Coordinates of C-alpha atoms and ligand atoms in Angstrom, one line a residue:
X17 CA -2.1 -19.2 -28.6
X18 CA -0.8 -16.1 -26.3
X19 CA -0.2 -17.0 -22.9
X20 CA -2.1 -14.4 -20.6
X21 CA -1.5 -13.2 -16.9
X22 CA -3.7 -15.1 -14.9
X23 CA -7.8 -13.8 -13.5
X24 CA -6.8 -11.3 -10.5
X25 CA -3.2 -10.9 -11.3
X26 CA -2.5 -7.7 -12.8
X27 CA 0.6 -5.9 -14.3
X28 CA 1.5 -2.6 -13.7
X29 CA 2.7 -1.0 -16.6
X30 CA 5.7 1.7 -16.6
X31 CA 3.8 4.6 -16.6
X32 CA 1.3 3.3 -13.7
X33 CA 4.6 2.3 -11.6
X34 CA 5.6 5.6 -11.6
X35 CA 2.3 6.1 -9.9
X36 CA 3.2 3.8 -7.4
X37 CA 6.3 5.0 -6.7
X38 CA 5.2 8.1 -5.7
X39 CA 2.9 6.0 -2.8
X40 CA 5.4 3.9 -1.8
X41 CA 7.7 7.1 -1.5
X42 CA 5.7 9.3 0.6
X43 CA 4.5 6.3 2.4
X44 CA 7.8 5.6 3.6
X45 CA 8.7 9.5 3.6
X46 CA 6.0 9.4 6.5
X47 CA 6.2 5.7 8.4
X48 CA 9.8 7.5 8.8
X49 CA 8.5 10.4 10.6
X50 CA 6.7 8.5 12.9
X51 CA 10.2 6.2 14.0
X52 CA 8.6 3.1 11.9
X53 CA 11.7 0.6 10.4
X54 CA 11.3 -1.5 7.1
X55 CA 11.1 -5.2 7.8
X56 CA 11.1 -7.7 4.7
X57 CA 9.3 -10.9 5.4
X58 CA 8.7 -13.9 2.9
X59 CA 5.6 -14.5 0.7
X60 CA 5.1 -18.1 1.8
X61 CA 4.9 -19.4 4.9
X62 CA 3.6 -22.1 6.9
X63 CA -0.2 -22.4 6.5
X64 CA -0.9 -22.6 10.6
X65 CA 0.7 -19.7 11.2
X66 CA -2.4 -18.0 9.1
X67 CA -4.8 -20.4 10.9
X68 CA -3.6 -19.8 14.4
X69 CA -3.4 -16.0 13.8
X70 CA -6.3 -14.8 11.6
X71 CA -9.0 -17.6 12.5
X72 CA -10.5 -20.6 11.7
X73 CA -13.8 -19.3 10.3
X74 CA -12.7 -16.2 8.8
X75 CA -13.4 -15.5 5.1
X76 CA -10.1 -15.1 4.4
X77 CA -9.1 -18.6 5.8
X78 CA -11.8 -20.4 5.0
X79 CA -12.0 -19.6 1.3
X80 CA -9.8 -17.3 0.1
X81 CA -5.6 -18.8 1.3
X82 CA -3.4 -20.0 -1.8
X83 CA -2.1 -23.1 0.1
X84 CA 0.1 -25.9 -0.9
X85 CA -1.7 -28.5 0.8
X86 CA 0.7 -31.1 0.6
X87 CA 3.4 -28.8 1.6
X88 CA 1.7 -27.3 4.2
X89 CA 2.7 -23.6 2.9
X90 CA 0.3 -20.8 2.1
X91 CA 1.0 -17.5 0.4
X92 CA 0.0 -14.6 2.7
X93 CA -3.0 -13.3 2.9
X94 CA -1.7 -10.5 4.7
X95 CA 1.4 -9.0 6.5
X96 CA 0.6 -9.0 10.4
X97 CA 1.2 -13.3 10.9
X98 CA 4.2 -13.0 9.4
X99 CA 5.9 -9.9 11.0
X100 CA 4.4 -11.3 14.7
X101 CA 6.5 -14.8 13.7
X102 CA 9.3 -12.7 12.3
X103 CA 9.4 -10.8 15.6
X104 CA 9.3 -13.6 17.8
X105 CA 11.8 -15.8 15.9
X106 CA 14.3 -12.9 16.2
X107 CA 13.4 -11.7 20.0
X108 CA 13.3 -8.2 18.2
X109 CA 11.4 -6.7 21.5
X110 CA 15.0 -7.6 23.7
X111 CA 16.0 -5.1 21.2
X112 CA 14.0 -1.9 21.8
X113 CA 10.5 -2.7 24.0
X114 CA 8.6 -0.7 21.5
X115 CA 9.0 -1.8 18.1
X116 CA 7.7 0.0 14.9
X117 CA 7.7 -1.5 11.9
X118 CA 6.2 -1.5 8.3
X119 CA 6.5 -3.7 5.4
X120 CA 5.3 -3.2 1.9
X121 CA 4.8 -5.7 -0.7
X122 CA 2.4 -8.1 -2.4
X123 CA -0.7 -10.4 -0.8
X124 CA -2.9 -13.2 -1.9
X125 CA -6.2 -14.0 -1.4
X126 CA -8.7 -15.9 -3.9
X127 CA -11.5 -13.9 -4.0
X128 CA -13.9 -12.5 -6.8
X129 CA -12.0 -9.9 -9.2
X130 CA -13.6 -6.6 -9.5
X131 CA -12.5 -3.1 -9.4
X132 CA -10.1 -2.5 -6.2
X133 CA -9.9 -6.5 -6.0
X134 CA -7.6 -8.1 -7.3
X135 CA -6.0 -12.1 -6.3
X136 CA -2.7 -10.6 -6.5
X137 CA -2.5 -7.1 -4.4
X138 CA -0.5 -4.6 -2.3
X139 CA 0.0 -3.7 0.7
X140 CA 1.1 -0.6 3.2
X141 CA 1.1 -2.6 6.3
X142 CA 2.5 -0.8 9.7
X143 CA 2.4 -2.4 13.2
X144 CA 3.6 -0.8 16.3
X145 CA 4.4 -3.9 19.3
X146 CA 4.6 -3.4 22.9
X147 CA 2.3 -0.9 24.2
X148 CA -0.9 -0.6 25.3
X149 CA -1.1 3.0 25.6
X150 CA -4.5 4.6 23.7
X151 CA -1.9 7.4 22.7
X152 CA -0.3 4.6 20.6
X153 CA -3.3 4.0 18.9
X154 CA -4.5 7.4 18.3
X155 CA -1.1 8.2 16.7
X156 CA -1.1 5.3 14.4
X157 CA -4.2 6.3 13.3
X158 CA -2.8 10.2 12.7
X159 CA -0.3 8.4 10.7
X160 CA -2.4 6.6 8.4
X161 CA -4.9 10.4 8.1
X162 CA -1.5 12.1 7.6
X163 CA -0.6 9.5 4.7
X164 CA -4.0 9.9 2.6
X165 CA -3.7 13.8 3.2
X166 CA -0.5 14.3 2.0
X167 CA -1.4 12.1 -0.7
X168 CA -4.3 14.2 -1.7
X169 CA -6.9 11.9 -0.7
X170 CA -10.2 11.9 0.8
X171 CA -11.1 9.5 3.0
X172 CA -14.2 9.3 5.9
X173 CA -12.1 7.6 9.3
X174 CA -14.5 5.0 11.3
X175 CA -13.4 3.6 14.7
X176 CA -14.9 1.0 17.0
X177 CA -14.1 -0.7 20.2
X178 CA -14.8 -4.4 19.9
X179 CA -13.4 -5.3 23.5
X180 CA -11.0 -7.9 24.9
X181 CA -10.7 -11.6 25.7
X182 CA -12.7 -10.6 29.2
X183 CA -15.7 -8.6 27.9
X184 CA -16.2 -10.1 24.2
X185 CA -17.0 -13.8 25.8
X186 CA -20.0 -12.6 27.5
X187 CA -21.2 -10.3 24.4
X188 CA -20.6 -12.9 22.0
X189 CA -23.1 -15.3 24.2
X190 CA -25.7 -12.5 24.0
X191 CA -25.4 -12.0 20.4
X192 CA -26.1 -15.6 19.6
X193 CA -28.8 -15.5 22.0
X194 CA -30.2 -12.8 19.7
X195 CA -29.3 -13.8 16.2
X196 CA -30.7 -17.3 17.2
X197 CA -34.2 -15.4 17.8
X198 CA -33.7 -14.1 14.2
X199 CA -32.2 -16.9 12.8
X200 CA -35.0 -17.2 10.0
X201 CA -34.3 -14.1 8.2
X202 CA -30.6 -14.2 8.1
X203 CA -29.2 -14.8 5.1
X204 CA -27.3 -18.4 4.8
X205 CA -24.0 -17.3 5.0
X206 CA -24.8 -15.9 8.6
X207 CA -27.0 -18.9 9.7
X208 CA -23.8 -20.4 9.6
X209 CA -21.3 -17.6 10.9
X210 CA -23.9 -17.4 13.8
X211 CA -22.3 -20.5 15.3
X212 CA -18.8 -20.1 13.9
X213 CA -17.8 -16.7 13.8
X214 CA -21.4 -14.5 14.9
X215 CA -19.5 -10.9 14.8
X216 CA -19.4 -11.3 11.6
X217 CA -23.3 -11.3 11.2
X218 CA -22.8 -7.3 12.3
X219 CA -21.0 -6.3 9.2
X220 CA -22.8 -8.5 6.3
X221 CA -23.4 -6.4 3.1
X222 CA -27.2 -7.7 2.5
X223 CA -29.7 -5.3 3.5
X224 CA -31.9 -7.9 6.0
X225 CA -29.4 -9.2 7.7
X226 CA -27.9 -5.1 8.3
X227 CA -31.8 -4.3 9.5
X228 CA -30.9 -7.2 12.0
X229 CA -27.7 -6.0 13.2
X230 CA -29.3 -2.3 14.0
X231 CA -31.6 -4.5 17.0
X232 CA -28.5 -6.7 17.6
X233 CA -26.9 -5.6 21.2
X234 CA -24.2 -3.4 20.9
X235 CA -20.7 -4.4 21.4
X236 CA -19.7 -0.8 22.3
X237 CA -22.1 -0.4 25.2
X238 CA -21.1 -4.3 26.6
X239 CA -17.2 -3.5 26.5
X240 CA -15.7 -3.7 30.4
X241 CA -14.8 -0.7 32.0
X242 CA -11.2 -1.2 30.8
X243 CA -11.9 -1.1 27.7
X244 CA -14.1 1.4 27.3
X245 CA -11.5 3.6 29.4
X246 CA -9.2 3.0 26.5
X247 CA -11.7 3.9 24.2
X248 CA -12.6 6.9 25.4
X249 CA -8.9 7.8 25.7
X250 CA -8.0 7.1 22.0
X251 CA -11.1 9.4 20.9
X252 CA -9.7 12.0 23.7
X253 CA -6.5 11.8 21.4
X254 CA -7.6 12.3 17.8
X255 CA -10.0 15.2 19.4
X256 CA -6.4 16.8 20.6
X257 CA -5.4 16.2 17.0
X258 CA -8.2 17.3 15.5
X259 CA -8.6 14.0 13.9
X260 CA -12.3 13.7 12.7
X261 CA -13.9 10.3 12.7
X262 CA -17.5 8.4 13.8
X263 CA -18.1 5.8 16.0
X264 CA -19.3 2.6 13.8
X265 CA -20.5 -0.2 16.2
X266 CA -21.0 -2.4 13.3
X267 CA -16.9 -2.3 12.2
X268 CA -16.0 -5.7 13.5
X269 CA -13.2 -6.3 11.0
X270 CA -12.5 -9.8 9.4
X271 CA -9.8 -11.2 11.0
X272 CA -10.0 -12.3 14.9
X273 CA -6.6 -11.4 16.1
X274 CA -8.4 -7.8 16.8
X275 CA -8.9 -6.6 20.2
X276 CA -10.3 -3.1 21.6
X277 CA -9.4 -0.5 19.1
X278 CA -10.6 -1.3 15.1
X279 CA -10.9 1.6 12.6
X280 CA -11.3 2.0 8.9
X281 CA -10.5 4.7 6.4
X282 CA -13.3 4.7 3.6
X283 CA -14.4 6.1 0.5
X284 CA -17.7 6.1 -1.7
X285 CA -15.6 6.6 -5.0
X286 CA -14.1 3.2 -5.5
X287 CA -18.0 1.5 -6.3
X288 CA -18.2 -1.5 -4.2
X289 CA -15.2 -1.5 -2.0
X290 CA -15.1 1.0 0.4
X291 CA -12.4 0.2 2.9
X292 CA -9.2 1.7 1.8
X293 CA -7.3 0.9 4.8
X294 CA -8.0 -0.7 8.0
X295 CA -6.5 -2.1 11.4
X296 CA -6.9 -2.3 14.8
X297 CA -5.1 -3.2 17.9
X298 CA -4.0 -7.2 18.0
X299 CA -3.3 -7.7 22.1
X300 CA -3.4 -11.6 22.4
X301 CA -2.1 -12.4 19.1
X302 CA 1.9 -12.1 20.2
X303 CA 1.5 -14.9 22.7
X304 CA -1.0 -16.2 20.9
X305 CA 1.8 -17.8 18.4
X306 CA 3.8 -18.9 21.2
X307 CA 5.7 -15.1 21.7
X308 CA 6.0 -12.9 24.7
X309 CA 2.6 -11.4 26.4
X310 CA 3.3 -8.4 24.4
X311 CA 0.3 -5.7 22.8
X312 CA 0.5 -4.2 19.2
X313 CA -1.8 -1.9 16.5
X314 CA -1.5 -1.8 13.2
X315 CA -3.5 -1.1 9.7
X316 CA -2.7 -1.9 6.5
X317 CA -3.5 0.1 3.6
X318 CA -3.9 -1.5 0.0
X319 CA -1.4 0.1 -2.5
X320 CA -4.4 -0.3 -5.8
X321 CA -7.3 1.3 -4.0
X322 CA -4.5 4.2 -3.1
X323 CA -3.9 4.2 -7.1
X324 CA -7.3 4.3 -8.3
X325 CA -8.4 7.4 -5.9
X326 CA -5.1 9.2 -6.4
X327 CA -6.3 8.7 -10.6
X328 CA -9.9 9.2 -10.3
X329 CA -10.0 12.3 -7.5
X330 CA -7.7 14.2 -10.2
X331 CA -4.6 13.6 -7.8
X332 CA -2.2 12.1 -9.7
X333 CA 1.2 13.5 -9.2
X334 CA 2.7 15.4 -11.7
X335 CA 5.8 13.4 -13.4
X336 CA 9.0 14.4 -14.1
X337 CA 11.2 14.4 -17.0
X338 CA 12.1 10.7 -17.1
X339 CA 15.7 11.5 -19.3
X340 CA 17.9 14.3 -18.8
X341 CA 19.3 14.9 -22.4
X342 CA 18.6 12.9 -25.3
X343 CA 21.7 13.3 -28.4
X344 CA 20.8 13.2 -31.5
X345 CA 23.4 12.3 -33.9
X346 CA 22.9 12.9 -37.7
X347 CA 25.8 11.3 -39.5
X348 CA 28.6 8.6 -38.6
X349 CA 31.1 10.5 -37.0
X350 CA 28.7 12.4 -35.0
X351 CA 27.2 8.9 -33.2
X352 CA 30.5 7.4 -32.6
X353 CA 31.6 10.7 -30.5
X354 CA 28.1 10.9 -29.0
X355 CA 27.7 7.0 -28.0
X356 CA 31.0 8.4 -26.1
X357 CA 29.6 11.3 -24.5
X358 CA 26.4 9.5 -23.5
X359 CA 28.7 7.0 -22.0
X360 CA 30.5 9.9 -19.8
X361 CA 27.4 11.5 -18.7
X362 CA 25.6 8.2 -17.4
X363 CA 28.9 8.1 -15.4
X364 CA 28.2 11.2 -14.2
X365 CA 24.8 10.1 -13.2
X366 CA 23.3 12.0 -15.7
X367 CA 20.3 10.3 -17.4
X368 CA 21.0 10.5 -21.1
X369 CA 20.1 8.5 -24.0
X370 CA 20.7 8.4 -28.0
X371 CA 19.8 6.5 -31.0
X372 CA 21.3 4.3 -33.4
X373 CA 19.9 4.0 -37.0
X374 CA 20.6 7.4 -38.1
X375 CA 17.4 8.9 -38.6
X376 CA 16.4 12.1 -39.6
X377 CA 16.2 14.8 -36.9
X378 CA 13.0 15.2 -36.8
X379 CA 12.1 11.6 -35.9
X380 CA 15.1 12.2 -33.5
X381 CA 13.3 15.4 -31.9
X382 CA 10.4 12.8 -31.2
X383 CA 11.9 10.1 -29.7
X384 CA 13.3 12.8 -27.5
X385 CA 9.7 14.1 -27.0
X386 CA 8.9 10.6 -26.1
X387 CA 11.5 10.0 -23.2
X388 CA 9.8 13.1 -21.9
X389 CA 13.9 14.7 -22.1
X390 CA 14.4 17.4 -20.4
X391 CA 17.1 19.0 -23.4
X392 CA 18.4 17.9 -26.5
X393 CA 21.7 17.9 -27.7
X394 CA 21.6 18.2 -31.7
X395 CA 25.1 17.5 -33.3
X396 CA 25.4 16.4 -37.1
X397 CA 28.7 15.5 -38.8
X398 CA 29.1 19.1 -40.1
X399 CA 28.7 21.2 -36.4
X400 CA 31.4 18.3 -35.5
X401 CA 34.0 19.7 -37.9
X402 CA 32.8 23.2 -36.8
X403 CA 32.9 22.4 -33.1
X404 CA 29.6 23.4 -32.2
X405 CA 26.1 22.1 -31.4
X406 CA 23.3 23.0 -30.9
X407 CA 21.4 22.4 -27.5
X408 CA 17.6 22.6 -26.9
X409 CA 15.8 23.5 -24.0
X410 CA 12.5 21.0 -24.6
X411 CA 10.3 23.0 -22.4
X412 CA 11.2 26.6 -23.5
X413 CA 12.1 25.3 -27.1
X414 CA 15.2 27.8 -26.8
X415 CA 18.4 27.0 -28.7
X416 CA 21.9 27.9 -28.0
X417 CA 25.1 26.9 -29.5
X418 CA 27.5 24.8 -27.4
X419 CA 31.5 24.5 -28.0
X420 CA 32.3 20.6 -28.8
X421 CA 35.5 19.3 -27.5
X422 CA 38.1 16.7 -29.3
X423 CA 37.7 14.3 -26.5
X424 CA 34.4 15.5 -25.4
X425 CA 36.0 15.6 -21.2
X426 CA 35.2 19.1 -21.0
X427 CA 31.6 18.9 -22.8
X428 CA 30.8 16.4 -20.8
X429 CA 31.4 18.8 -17.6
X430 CA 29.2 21.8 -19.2
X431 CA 26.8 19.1 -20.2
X432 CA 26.2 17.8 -16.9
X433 CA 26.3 21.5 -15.0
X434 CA 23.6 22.5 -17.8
X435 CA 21.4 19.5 -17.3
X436 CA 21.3 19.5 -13.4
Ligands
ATP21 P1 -12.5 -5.8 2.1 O1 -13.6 -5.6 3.0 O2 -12.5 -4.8 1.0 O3 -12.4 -7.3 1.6 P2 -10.6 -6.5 4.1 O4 -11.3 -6.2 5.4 O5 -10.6 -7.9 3.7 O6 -11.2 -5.6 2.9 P3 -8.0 -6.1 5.2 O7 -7.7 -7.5 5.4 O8 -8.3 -5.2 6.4 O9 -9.2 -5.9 4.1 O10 -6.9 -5.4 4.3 C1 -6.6 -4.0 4.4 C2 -6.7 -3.3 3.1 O11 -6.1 -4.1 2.0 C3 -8.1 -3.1 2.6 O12 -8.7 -1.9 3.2 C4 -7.9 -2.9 1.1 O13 -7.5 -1.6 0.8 C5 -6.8 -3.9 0.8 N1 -7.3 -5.1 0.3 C6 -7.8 -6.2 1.0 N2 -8.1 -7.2 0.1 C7 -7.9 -6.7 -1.1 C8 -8.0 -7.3 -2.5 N3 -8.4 -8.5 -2.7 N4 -7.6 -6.5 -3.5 C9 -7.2 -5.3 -3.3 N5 -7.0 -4.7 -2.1 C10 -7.4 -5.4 -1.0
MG22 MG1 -11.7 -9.1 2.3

């Protein structure tokens, strides 16, 4: 029996990683630009810090953690919990008050597989801790647009305000009041989240409970005057950047760190999952988990949805050659003083490769094909005596001779001023 990777835990193939190496690339190219640092943080961790930072009666750790009950330990869900601990275990804001940061790897979370949802997926995640400037959030938010347009991809940007620990008590009260008075045609899952988690009840996907939302009131117009000052001060920003985005009153996002500012950036061509990246500012959460009283935004951006749309909206980046020069030796003599040229010219950092079972050159001239090589180097045990090869230009299909060396030092040289 063949042993096959588990439901929702994908590989990525070779040529796909190149894919994704481009995205990681120019998402680091760009966190860069905006002053953000790499942090590395570990895969498991202890299972309260999930609880005591995303929720109780969210979806994610209600139903969908990869714990280790006996252990205590749960794989993350998601980056933000474990940067915040990693930030207040090292005192990083004694360091610099403002603290950018971005990490990039996998995340966990057992939900339903489907296209764009996997068990097993990536990350983008950026935060930026210690300010509660709207200016912050409005460039964080350029930086996530200026991501997906340098990638080449279309997006639609929703923001919201969902308040603060002062004005979301009160408008949570109301909101029960309401869905209580609807509490009939709501579907089961928000009969419950009325009680537990009623935001919640705003954003549900079935079309009753969404024709009960539109009556629900409206966080947006119950925010305090703080708040909404904020709000109105992040939009002033992305106006002055010509950052174009709607107002979504419904956007409540899934975790309950979130404070004030929440935004998404959505698409209609990845079928039933439309978020592409999302985040929001996280002002409680710091002290929350025992840290300094200190204010942060961040989004996080998932590195397969990225994939798909760069694939399916005709984006995906041309790549390059993946091998420099491929040799191909036809005859004895010919391999032994090419397997020491291809040694010199890897020392060089040339990317060169050869073959070993003396086949003919025209299943030589397709393994070089297949290595995508930029030129070929064609040397049987005649042009050795002669001292000349032949090299091949693979995209112009031009051949030249080229003067071979005893000790192949000074082809080696030519080689790697031809090649580069
Ligand atoms: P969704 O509504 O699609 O479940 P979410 O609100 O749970 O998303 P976040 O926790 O905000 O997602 O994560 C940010 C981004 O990470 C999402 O916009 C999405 O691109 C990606 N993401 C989240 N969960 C998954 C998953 N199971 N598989 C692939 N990507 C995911
Ligand atoms: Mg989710």
């Amino acid at each position: 029996m063949k042993i096959q990777a588990i439901n929702g835990f994908k590989d990525i193939l070779p040529e796909n990683v190149l894919l994704w190496q481009h995205i990681e690339k120019k998402a680091r190219e760009v966190f860069q630009r905006f002053g953000l640092r790499e942090i590395r943080i570990p895969i498991l961790e202890k299972t309260e810090l999930f609880v005591r930072s995303i929720g109780e009666a969210t979806d994610v750790v209600e139903k969908e953690m990869y714990t280790f009950p006996e252990a205590g330990l749960t794989m993350r869900p998601e980056a933000t919990a474990g940067i915040m601990r990693a930030f207040i275990e090292h005192g990083l804001h004694v360091q610099q008050p403002i603290q950018r940061l971005y990490a990039i790897g996998p995340m966990f979370r057992h939900e339903r597989p489907q296209k764009g949802r996997q068990r097993q997926f990536h990350q983008l995640d950026t935060e930026i801790i210690g300010s509660v400037d709207p200016q912050i959030d409005a460039e964080l938010i350029s930086m996530g647009q200026m991501l997906l347009d340098e990638l080449g991809i279309t997006t639609s940007l929703e923001i919201n305000s969902i308040g603060c620990s002062q004005c979301r008590p009160p408008y949570r009260q109301k909101l029960v009041s309401f869905l209580e008075s609807r509490h009939d045609d709501l579907c089961e899952d928000c009969k419950r989240r009325t009680y537990t988690n009623p935001l919640r009840v705003l954003d549900c996907k079935k079309s009753t409970c969404r024709e009960i939302a539109k009556d629900a009131p409206s966080l947006l117009e119950e925010v305090c005057d703080n708040c909404k000052g904020h709000f109105n001060q992040v939009q002033a920003s992305l106006d002055r950047m010509g950052i174009t985005y709607t107002l979504n009153r419904f956007m409540v996002r899934g975790l309950d760190y979130y404070t004030q500012t929440t935004f998404e950036f959505l698409t209609d061509d990845l079928g039933a999952q439309s978020a592409v990246g999302a985040g929001g500012r996280y002002d409680g959460l710091i002290e929350q988990l025992g840290g300094p009283a200190l204010p942060g935004i961040g989004f996080a951006m998932g590195m397969e949805r990225l994939a798909l749309l760069l694939e399916q909206q005709n984006n995906r980046p041309h790549m390059d050659s993946e091998m420099d020069l491929f040799l191909a030796a036809l005859g004895p003599q010919s391999m032994d003083y090419c397997e020491t040229l291809v040694h010199k010219l890897r020392k060089k950092g040339i990317r060169a490769a050869m073959d070993y079972s003396g086949r003919s050159l025209k299943a030589q001239m397709k393994q070089a094909n297949r290595f995508k090589a930029s030129f070929t180097l064609i040397i049987g045990d005649n042009e050795l005596l002669e001292q000349t090869g032949i090299i091949r230009n693979m995209s112009t299909q031009e051949q030249q001779p080229i003067g071979l060396d005893t000790n192949t030092d000074q082809l080696s040289n030519v080689l790697a001023e031809i090649v580069r």
